[in-house]
Short mmCIF file of C-alpha atoms in Angstrom, two decimals:
data_model
loop_
_atom_site.label_atom_id
_atom_site.label_comp_id
_atom_site.label_asym_id
_atom_site.label_seq_id
_atom_site.Cartn_x
_atom_site.Cartn_y
_atom_site.Cartn_z
CA MET A 86 0.00 0.00 0.00
CA ALA A 87 2.81 2.39 0.90
CA ARG A 88 4.55 1.62 -2.39
CA SER A 89 1.31 2.35 -4.27
CA LEU A 90 0.95 5.71 -2.52
CA ARG A 91 4.55 6.64 -3.33
CA TRP A 92 3.99 5.70 -6.98
CA LEU A 93 0.78 7.77 -7.11
CA ARG A 94 2.56 10.79 -5.62
CA ARG A 95 5.34 10.48 -8.23
CA VAL A 96 2.77 10.35 -11.05
CA ARG A 97 0.97 13.42 -9.72
CA ALA A 98 4.28 15.26 -9.32
CA CYS A 99 5.17 14.46 -12.91
CA HIS A 100 1.78 15.71 -14.08
CA ARG A 101 2.24 18.98 -12.16
CA LEU A 102 5.73 19.43 -13.63
CA LEU A 103 4.44 18.80 -17.14
CA TRP A 104 1.58 21.26 -16.65
CA LEU A 105 3.90 23.96 -15.30
CA THR A 106 6.31 23.43 -18.19
CA LEU A 107 3.50 23.84 -20.73
CA LEU A 108 2.26 26.93 -18.91
CA MET A 109 5.72 28.50 -19.02
CA ILE A 110 6.12 27.75 -22.71
CA THR A 111 2.76 29.19 -23.72
CA GLY A 112 3.02 32.10 -21.31
CA CYS A 113 6.48 33.17 -22.44
CA THR A 114 5.96 32.79 -26.16
CA PRO A 115 5.10 36.16 -27.71
CA THR A 116 1.93 36.19 -29.74
CA ALA A 117 2.32 37.27 -33.34
CA ARG A 118 1.12 40.77 -34.13
CA PRO A 119 -1.81 40.36 -36.56
CA GLU A 120 -0.47 42.28 -39.51
CA ALA A 121 -1.41 41.96 -43.18
CA ARG A 122 1.48 42.46 -45.56
CA PRO A 123 0.07 43.61 -48.91
CA THR A 124 2.29 42.70 -51.85
CA PRO A 125 3.45 45.91 -53.55
CA ASN A 126 2.44 46.53 -57.14
CA LEU A 127 5.94 47.15 -58.47
CA ASP A 128 5.84 45.39 -61.85
CA PRO A 129 4.28 48.27 -63.83
CA ILE A 130 6.90 50.77 -62.66
CA SER A 131 10.04 48.62 -62.47
CA ALA A 132 12.48 47.42 -65.10
CA GLU A 133 13.70 44.51 -62.98
CA ARG A 134 12.91 42.88 -59.65
CA ARG A 135 16.08 41.04 -58.77
CA GLU A 136 16.13 38.42 -56.05
CA VAL A 137 19.34 38.76 -54.03
CA VAL A 138 20.60 35.97 -51.77
CA PHE A 139 23.41 36.76 -49.35
CA SER A 140 25.04 35.35 -46.23
CA ALA A 141 24.86 36.69 -42.70
CA ASP A 142 28.00 36.83 -40.60
CA ASP A 143 27.15 33.48 -39.01
CA GLY A 144 26.50 31.81 -42.37
CA VAL A 145 22.69 31.96 -42.34
CA THR A 146 21.25 32.56 -45.81
CA LEU A 147 19.24 35.77 -46.12
CA ALA A 148 17.22 37.10 -49.02
CA GLY A 149 16.15 40.44 -50.38
CA GLU A 150 15.04 42.22 -53.51
CA LEU A 151 16.61 44.95 -55.61
CA THR A 152 13.94 46.78 -57.56
CA LEU A 153 15.19 48.88 -60.47
CA PRO A 154 13.14 51.70 -62.02
CA ARG A 155 12.23 51.66 -65.70
CA HIS A 156 13.99 54.71 -67.06
CA PRO A 157 17.16 55.93 -65.30
CA ASN A 158 20.48 54.37 -66.30
CA ARG A 159 22.49 53.44 -63.18
CA PRO A 160 19.92 54.94 -60.81
CA PRO A 161 20.57 56.08 -57.25
CA LEU A 162 20.04 53.35 -54.66
CA VAL A 163 18.01 53.46 -51.45
CA VAL A 164 18.72 50.71 -48.90
CA VAL A 165 15.99 50.23 -46.30
CA ILE A 166 17.03 49.28 -42.76
CA HIS A 167 13.94 47.93 -41.01
CA HIS A 168 12.16 48.84 -37.81
CA ALA A 169 11.75 46.26 -35.04
CA GLY A 170 9.77 43.04 -35.36
CA PRO A 171 9.76 39.93 -37.55
CA VAL A 172 8.99 41.76 -40.79
CA ASP A 173 9.83 40.87 -44.37
CA ARG A 174 10.53 43.00 -47.42
CA ASP A 175 6.86 43.70 -48.11
CA ALA A 176 6.56 45.67 -44.88
CA TYR A 177 8.16 48.45 -46.94
CA GLY A 178 6.35 47.74 -50.18
CA TYR A 179 4.51 51.07 -50.00
CA LEU A 180 7.82 52.90 -49.67
CA ALA A 181 9.37 50.95 -52.54
CA GLU A 182 6.48 51.96 -54.80
CA LEU A 183 6.99 55.64 -53.98
CA LEU A 184 10.75 55.50 -54.48
CA VAL A 185 10.85 53.38 -57.65
CA ASP A 186 8.23 55.60 -59.26
CA ARG A 187 10.52 58.54 -58.44
CA GLY A 188 13.48 56.92 -60.24
CA TYR A 189 15.30 55.25 -57.33
CA ALA A 190 16.45 51.67 -57.10
CA VAL A 191 15.33 50.15 -53.80
CA PHE A 192 16.75 47.29 -51.76
CA ARG A 193 14.55 45.63 -49.12
CA PHE A 194 15.24 42.36 -47.36
CA ASP A 195 13.51 39.68 -45.35
CA LYS A 196 14.63 39.64 -41.75
CA ARG A 197 16.10 36.41 -40.45
CA GLY A 198 13.34 33.82 -40.07
CA THR A 199 10.88 35.73 -42.29
CA GLY A 200 10.01 35.55 -45.98
CA ALA A 201 12.70 33.75 -47.97
CA SER A 202 15.42 34.24 -45.32
CA GLY A 203 16.66 31.31 -43.28
CA GLY A 204 17.38 31.12 -39.59
CA VAL A 205 15.18 31.99 -36.64
CA TYR A 206 13.98 35.50 -35.91
CA GLY A 207 15.40 37.15 -32.81
CA CYS A 208 19.12 37.02 -33.49
CA CYS A 209 21.71 39.29 -34.99
CA GLU A 210 19.50 42.05 -36.37
CA ALA A 211 22.20 44.73 -36.42
CA GLU A 212 24.67 42.39 -38.11
CA ASP A 213 22.07 41.24 -40.63
CA ALA A 214 21.20 44.84 -41.52
CA LEU A 215 24.85 45.55 -42.28
CA ALA A 216 25.10 42.35 -44.34
CA ALA A 217 22.06 43.48 -46.32
CA TYR A 218 23.67 46.85 -47.00
CA ARG A 219 26.86 45.18 -48.21
CA ALA A 220 24.87 42.94 -50.53
CA ALA A 221 22.87 45.86 -51.87
CA VAL A 222 25.77 48.16 -52.73
CA ALA A 223 27.59 45.29 -54.47
CA GLN A 224 24.79 44.86 -57.02
CA PRO A 225 25.45 45.81 -60.64
CA GLY A 226 23.28 48.39 -62.33
CA ILE A 227 23.21 51.08 -59.62
CA ASP A 228 25.25 54.26 -59.21
CA PRO A 229 27.69 53.68 -56.32
CA GLN A 230 28.17 57.44 -55.93
CA ARG A 231 24.48 57.88 -55.12
CA VAL A 232 23.64 55.47 -52.32
CA PHE A 233 21.22 56.43 -49.56
CA ILE A 234 20.24 54.70 -46.34
CA VAL A 235 16.67 54.96 -45.09
CA ALA A 236 16.60 53.56 -41.55
CA GLN A 237 13.55 53.42 -39.31
CA SER A 238 13.15 53.23 -35.53
CA ILE A 239 15.59 50.61 -34.14
CA GLY A 240 17.27 50.66 -37.55
CA THR A 241 18.52 54.17 -36.80
CA ARG A 242 20.45 52.78 -33.84
CA TYR A 243 21.90 49.96 -35.91
CA VAL A 244 23.23 52.40 -38.50
CA ALA A 245 24.72 54.75 -35.91
CA ALA A 246 26.38 51.93 -33.96
CA SER A 247 28.14 50.53 -37.04
CA PHE A 248 28.44 53.57 -39.28
CA PRO A 249 32.18 53.11 -40.03
CA GLU A 250 31.37 49.62 -41.33
CA TYR A 251 28.65 51.03 -43.58
CA VAL A 252 31.10 53.59 -44.92
CA ALA A 253 33.70 50.88 -45.53
CA ALA A 254 31.19 49.00 -47.68
CA MET A 255 30.10 52.13 -49.57
CA PRO A 256 29.97 55.71 -48.22
CA PRO A 257 26.31 56.76 -48.29
CA CYS A 258 25.41 60.05 -49.89
CA GLY A 259 22.90 60.65 -47.12
CA VAL A 260 21.02 58.94 -44.30
CA ALA A 261 17.31 59.41 -43.61
CA LEU A 262 16.31 58.61 -40.03
CA LEU A 263 12.61 57.77 -39.96
CA SER A 264 11.05 57.41 -36.49
CA ASN A 265 14.48 58.39 -35.19
CA LEU A 266 15.62 56.99 -31.83
CA LEU A 267 18.98 58.77 -31.68
CA GLY A 268 19.58 61.58 -29.23
CA PRO A 269 22.14 64.40 -29.44
CA VAL A 270 25.06 62.20 -28.36
CA ASP A 271 24.47 59.15 -30.55
CA ILE A 272 23.43 60.93 -33.72
CA ILE A 273 26.84 62.47 -34.33
CA ALA A 274 28.19 58.97 -35.07
CA ILE A 275 26.61 59.36 -38.51
CA ALA A 276 29.17 61.35 -40.48
CA ALA A 277 26.93 62.16 -43.44
CA PRO A 278 24.04 64.44 -44.39
CA ILE A 279 20.94 63.38 -42.45
CA HIS A 280 17.22 64.00 -42.55
CA VAL A 281 15.23 63.23 -39.41
CA ILE A 282 11.51 62.50 -39.54
CA VAL A 283 9.61 61.96 -36.29
CA ALA A 284 5.94 61.88 -35.32
CA ASP A 285 4.50 64.71 -33.28
CA SER A 286 3.13 62.06 -30.89
CA GLU A 287 6.60 60.98 -29.74
CA PRO A 288 6.93 61.54 -25.97
CA ASP A 289 10.65 62.24 -26.46
CA ARG A 290 10.17 64.41 -29.53
CA GLN A 291 12.37 67.30 -28.45
CA ARG A 292 15.40 65.10 -27.78
CA ILE A 293 15.15 62.89 -30.89
CA GLY A 294 14.03 65.73 -33.13
CA PRO A 295 15.19 69.33 -32.72
CA ASP A 296 17.91 68.58 -30.16
CA ALA A 297 19.40 65.73 -32.19
CA VAL A 298 19.41 67.76 -35.41
CA ALA A 299 20.99 70.75 -33.65
CA ALA A 300 23.71 68.53 -32.20
CA HIS A 301 24.51 67.03 -35.61
CA ASN A 302 24.69 70.46 -37.23
CA ALA A 303 26.95 71.72 -34.43
CA HIS A 304 29.33 68.77 -34.85
CA TRP A 305 29.35 68.32 -38.64
CA SER A 306 29.01 70.57 -41.67
CA TYR A 307 27.19 67.94 -43.78
CA GLY A 308 23.76 69.36 -43.04
CA ALA A 309 20.94 67.96 -40.92
CA SER A 310 17.26 68.70 -41.40
CA LEU A 311 14.04 67.84 -39.60
CA TYR A 312 10.42 67.12 -40.42
CA ILE A 313 7.80 66.57 -37.72
CA ALA A 314 4.80 64.58 -38.92
CA GLU A 315 1.63 65.96 -37.38
CA GLY A 316 -1.01 63.38 -36.55
CA ALA A 317 1.29 60.38 -37.00
CA GLU A 318 2.09 57.40 -34.82
CA HIS A 319 5.65 56.19 -34.24
CA THR A 320 6.11 54.42 -37.58
CA LEU A 321 4.77 57.46 -39.46
CA PHE A 322 1.29 56.29 -40.32
CA ASP A 323 -1.51 58.82 -40.15
CA ILE A 324 -3.80 58.42 -37.13
CA ARG A 325 -5.84 61.59 -37.54
CA ASP A 326 -8.79 59.44 -38.64
CA GLY A 327 -8.32 56.97 -35.80
CA PRO A 328 -5.91 54.17 -34.85
CA ILE A 329 -4.44 51.82 -37.45
CA ASP A 330 -5.95 48.35 -37.83
CA TRP A 331 -2.81 46.40 -38.73
CA SER A 332 -4.87 43.31 -39.60
CA ASN A 333 -6.55 45.21 -42.43
CA PRO A 334 -4.47 45.29 -45.65
CA ASN A 335 -5.65 48.86 -46.23
CA TRP A 336 -3.28 50.03 -43.47
CA VAL A 337 -0.70 50.54 -46.19
CA GLN A 338 -2.75 53.42 -47.64
CA ARG A 339 -2.46 55.40 -44.42
CA TYR A 340 1.22 56.28 -44.63
CA HIS A 341 1.74 59.90 -43.64
CA ARG A 342 1.75 61.89 -46.88
CA GLY A 343 3.69 64.80 -45.45
CA ALA A 344 6.41 62.56 -44.02
CA MET A 345 6.89 60.66 -47.27
CA ALA A 346 6.87 63.87 -49.33
CA SER A 347 9.54 65.25 -47.02
CA LEU A 348 11.65 62.12 -47.51
CA LEU A 349 11.31 62.15 -51.29
CA ASN A 350 12.07 65.86 -51.59
CA TRP A 351 15.16 65.51 -49.40
CA LEU A 352 16.41 62.55 -51.44
CA ASP A 353 15.90 64.49 -54.66
CA GLU A 354 17.80 67.48 -53.30
CA MET A 355 20.69 65.30 -52.13
CA ASN A 356 20.68 63.48 -55.46
CA ARG A 357 20.93 66.75 -57.39
CA SER A 358 23.64 68.35 -55.30
CA GLN A 359 25.38 66.54 -52.48
CA CYS A 360 26.05 63.28 -54.30
CA ARG A 361 27.75 64.71 -57.33
CA THR A 362 31.52 64.17 -57.40
#
């Protein structure tokens, strides 16, 4: 009888351990953000959509796309450095459409563990972003003297932290910092012309906007400019008509028009003047 009781206690203990283990696994696993990724309609405005496969520093195979515009010969290149989260290239499909239609080649990539990229999401984002930049600037058919970086949110920190490595791969003609996270100290690591775009809803707007731009202009003579997007949320989508429903594919139509116009106009100005050698 005693042996039977001991056996029963062991079984119950095992059941409790199994239950707790399952609870920890399900409780600690982040739920996926319900986002719809509309495929951009790039075919009518592009001459080529080139699949680019490249290796991360640890050997994981990553993938991206270089989209070339129809008309310019050796067009300027914009390399997109993503915001946070397990997003693929189509997260910036709306931006690619705007840029390609304006005559820019655009490189977007699938983060590790998303889209056509291998590996598991959650590792090595800064290193992967730099690897993507290296792969992009090595592509034939673009003008190496007219390369721009468009980084967003956490991507602004990645670029600042490794800017000498970006320059070693190909000195950028300018760096646009969308949803900037860099303050006055960190932003001066970017030794290039910059354009900062932040939402008016940012709680730290003064530090990451006017103060950061003033610090860059005080430290460098490249030129730093600022646009504050009124009625935008952090990632520069317009919330004046209410919050964004990220599960609805129509979210892509709510990009902030003023912010994107500011970006395009700054790129055009840099392309006409600053980039010429």
